XYZ file of N, CA and C in Angstrom:
426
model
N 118.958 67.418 119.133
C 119.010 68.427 120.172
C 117.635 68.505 120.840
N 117.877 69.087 122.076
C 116.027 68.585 122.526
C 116.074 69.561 123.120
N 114.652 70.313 123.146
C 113.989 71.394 123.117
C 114.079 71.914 124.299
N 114.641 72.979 124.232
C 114.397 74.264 125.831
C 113.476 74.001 126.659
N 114.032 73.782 127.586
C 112.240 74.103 128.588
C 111.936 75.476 128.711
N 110.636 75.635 129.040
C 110.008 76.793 129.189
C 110.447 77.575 130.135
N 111.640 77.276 130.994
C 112.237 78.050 132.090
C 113.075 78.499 131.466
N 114.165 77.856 130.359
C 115.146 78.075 129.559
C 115.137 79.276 128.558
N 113.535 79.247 128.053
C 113.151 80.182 126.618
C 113.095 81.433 127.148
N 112.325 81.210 128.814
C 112.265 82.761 129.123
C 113.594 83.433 129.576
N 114.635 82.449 130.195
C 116.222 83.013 130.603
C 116.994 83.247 128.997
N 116.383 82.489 127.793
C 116.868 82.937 126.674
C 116.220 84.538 126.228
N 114.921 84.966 126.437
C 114.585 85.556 125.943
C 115.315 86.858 126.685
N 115.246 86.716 128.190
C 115.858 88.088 129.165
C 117.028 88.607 128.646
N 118.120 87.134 128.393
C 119.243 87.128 128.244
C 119.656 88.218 126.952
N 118.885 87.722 125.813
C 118.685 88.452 124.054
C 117.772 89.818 124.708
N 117.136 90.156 125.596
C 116.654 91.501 125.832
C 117.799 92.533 126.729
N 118.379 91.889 127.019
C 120.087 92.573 127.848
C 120.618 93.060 126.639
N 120.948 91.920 125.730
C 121.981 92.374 124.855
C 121.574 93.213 123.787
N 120.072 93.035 123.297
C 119.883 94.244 122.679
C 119.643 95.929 122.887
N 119.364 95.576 124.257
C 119.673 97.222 125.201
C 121.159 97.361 125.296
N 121.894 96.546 125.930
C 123.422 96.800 125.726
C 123.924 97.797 123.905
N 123.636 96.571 122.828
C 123.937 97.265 121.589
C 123.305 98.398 121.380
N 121.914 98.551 121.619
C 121.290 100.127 121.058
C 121.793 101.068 121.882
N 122.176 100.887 123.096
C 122.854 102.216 123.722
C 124.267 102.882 122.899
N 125.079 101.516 122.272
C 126.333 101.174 121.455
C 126.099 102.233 120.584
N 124.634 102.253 120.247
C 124.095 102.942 118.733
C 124.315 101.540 117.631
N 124.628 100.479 117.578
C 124.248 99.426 117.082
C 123.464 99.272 115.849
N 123.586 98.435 114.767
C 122.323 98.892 113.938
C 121.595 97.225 114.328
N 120.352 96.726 113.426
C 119.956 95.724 113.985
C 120.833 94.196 113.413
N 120.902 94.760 112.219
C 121.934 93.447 111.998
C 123.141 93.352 113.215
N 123.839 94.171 113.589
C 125.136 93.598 114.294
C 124.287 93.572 115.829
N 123.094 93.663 116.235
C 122.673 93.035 117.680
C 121.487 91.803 117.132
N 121.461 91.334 116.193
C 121.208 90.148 115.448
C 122.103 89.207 115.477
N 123.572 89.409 114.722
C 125.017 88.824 115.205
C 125.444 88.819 116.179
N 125.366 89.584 117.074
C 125.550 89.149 118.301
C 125.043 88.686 119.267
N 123.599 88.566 119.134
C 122.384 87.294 119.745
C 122.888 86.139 119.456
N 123.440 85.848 118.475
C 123.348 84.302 117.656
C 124.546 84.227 117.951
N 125.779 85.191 118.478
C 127.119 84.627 118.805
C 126.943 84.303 120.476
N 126.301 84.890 121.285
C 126.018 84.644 122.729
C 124.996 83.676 123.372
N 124.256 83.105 122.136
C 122.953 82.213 122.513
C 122.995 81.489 120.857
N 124.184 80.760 120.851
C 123.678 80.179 119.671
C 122.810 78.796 119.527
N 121.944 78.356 120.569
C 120.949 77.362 120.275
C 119.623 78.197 119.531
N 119.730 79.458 119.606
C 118.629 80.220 118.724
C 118.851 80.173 117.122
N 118.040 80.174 116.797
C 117.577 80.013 115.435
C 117.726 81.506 114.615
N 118.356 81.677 113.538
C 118.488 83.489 113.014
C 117.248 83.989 113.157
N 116.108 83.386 112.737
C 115.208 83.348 112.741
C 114.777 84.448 113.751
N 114.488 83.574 114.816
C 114.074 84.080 116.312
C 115.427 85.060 116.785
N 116.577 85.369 116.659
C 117.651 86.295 116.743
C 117.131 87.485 116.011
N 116.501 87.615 115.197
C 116.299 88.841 114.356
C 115.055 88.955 114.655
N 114.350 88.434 115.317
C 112.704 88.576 116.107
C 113.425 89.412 117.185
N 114.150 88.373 118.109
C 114.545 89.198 119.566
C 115.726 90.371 119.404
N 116.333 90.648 118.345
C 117.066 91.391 117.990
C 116.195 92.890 117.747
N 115.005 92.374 116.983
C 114.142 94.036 117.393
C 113.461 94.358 118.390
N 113.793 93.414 119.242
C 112.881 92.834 120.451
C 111.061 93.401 120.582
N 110.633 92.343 119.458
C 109.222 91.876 118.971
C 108.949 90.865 119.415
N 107.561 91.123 119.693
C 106.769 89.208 120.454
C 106.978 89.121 118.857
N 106.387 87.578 119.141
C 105.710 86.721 117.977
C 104.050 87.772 117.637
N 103.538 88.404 118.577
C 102.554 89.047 118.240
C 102.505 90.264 117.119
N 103.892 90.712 117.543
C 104.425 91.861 116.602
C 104.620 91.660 115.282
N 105.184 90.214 115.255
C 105.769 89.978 114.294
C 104.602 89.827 113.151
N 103.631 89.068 113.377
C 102.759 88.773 112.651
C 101.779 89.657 112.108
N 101.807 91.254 113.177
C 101.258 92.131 112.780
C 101.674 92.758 111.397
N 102.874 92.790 111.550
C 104.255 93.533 110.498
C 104.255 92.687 109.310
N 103.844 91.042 109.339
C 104.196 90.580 108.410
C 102.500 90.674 107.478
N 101.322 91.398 108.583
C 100.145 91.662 107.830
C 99.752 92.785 106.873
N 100.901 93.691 107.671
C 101.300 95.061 106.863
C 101.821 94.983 105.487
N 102.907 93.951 105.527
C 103.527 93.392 104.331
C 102.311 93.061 103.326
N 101.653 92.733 103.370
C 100.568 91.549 102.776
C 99.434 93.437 102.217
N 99.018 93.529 103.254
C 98.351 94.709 103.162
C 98.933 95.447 102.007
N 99.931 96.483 102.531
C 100.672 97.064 101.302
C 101.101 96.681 99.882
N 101.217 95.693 99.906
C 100.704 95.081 98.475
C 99.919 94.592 98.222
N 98.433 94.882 98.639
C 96.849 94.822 97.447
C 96.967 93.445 97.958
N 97.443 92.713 98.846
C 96.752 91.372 99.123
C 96.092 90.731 100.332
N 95.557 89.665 100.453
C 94.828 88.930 101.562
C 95.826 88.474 102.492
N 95.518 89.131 103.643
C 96.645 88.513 104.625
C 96.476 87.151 105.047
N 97.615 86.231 105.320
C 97.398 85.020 105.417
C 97.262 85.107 106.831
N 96.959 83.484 106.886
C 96.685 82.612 107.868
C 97.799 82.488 109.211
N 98.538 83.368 109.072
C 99.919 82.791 109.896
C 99.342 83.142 111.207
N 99.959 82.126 112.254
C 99.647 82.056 113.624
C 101.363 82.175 114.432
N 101.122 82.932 115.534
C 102.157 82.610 116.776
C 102.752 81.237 116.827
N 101.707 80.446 116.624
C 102.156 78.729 116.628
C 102.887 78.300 115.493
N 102.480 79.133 114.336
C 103.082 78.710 113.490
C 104.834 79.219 113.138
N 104.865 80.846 113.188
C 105.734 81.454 113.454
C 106.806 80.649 114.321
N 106.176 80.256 115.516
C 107.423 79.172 116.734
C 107.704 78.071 115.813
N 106.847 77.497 115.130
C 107.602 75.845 114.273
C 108.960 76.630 113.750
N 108.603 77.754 112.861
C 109.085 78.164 112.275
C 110.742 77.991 112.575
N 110.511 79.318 113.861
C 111.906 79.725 114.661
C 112.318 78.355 115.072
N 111.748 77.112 115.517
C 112.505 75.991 116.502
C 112.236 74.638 115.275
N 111.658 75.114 114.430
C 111.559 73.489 114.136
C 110.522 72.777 114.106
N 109.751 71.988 113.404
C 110.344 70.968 112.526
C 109.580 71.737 111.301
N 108.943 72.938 111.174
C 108.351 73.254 109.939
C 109.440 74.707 109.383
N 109.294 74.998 108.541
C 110.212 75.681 107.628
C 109.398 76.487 106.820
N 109.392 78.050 106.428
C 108.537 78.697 105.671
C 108.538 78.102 104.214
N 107.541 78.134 103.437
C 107.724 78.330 102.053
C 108.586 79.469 101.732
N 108.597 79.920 100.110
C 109.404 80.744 99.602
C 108.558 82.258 99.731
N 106.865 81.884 100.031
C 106.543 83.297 100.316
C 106.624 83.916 101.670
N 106.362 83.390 102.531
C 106.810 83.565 103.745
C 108.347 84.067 104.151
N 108.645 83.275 103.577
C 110.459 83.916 103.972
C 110.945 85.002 103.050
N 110.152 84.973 102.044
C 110.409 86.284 101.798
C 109.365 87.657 102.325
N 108.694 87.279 102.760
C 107.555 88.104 103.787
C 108.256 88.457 105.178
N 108.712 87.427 105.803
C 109.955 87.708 106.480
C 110.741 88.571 106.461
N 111.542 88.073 105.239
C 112.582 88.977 105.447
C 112.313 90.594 104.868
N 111.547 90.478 104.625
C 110.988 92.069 104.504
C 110.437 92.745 105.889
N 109.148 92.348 106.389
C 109.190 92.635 107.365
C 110.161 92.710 108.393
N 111.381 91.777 109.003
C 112.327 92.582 109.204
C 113.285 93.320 108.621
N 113.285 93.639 107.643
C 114.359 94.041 107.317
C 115.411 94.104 107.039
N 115.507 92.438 105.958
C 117.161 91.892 106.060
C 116.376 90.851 104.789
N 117.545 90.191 104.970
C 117.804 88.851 103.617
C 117.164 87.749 104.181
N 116.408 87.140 103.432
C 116.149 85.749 103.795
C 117.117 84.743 104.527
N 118.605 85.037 103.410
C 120.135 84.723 103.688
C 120.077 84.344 104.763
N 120.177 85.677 105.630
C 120.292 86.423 106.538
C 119.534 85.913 107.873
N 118.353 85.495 107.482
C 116.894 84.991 108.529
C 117.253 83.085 108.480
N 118.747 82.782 107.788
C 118.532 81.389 107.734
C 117.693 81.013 106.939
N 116.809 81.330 105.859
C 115.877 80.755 105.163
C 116.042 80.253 103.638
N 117.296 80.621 103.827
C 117.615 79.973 101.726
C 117.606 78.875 101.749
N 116.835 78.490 100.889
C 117.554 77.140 100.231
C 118.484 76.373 99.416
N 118.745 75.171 99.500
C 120.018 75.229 98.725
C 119.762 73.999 96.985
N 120.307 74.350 96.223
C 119.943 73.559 94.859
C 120.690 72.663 94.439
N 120.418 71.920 93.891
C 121.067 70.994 93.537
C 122.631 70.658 93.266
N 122.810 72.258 92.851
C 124.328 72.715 92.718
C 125.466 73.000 94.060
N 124.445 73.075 95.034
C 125.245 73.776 96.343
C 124.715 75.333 96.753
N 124.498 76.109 95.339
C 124.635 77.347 95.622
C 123.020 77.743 96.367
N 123.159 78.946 97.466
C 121.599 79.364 98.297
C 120.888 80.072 96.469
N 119.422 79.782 96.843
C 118.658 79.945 95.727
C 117.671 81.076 96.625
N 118.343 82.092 96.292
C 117.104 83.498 96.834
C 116.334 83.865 95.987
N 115.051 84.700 96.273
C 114.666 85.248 94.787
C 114.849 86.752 95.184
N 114.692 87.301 94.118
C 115.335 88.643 93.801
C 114.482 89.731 94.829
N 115.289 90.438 95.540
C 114.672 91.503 96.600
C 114.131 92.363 95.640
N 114.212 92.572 94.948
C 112.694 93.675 94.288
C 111.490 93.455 93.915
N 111.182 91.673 94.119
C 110.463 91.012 93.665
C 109.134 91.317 94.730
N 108.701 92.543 94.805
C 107.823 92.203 95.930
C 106.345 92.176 95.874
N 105.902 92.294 94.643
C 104.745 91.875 94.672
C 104.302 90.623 93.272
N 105.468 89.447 93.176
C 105.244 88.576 92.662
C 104.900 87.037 92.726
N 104.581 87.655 94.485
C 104.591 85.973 95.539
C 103.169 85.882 95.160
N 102.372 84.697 94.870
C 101.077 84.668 95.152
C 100.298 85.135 94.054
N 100.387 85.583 93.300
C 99.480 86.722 92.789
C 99.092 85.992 90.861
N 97.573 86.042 91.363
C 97.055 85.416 89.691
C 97.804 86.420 88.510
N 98.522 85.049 87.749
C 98.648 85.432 86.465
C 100.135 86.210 86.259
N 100.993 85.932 87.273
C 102.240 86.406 87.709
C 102.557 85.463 86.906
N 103.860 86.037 86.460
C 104.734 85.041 85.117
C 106.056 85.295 85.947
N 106.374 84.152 86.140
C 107.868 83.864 86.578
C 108.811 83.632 85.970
């Protein structure tokens, strides 16, 4: 599949900023104007659907995901806008702390953000949502 042009991303982005004013007037919660980004524009990534679904830059996002980091006693990483976009389009993919940094900061499942992986068995391999201050951290026993 080959990549949006930059005329395309911004008629994608207007397009996902309609429909999430459409749903919040609905009273909507964010998951079902998340599902319905990704049913009306499905070359988007869940990813970037649940970015434009709270309708957050990439600037926002990274703020929220520093808060994350913050609130649990740690060093905020390195993450960039640039990196965040591999993310949403491709060809790079979060680790397991990130996507679960993710999906906290918004507010949903990794599942959910497209980010599980899958094991050898078939089945998605999440780690446990209460797990939240066991990413990273010296001397954490898994």
């Amino acid at each position: 599949m080959s990549r949006p042009t930059r005329a395309r991303r911004e008629q994608i982005r207007r397009e996902a900023a309609t429909i999430r004013a459409r749903c919040e007037c609905e009273g909507r919660p964010v998951e079902e104007i998340a599902d319905t980004i990704g049913e009306r524009i499905p070359e988007l990534s869940a990813l970037e659907g649940w970015r434009l679904a709270l309708g957050w830059t990439r600037a926002q996002t990274l703020a929220t995901v520093a808060r994350v980091y913050a609130d649990d006693g740690l060093r905020v990483p390195g993450l960039s806008a640039e990196q965040l976009c591999r993310f949403e389009h491709g060809p790079d993919r979060p680790g397991p702390e990130y996507a679960q940094v993710l999906a906290r900061a918004y507010g949903t499942t990794e599942h959910r953000l497209g980010l599980t992986t899958r094991c050898a068995c078939g089945r998605d391999e999440t780690r446990d949502p209460s797990d939240r201050l066991g990413y990273r951290r010296a001397g954490a026993v898994r």
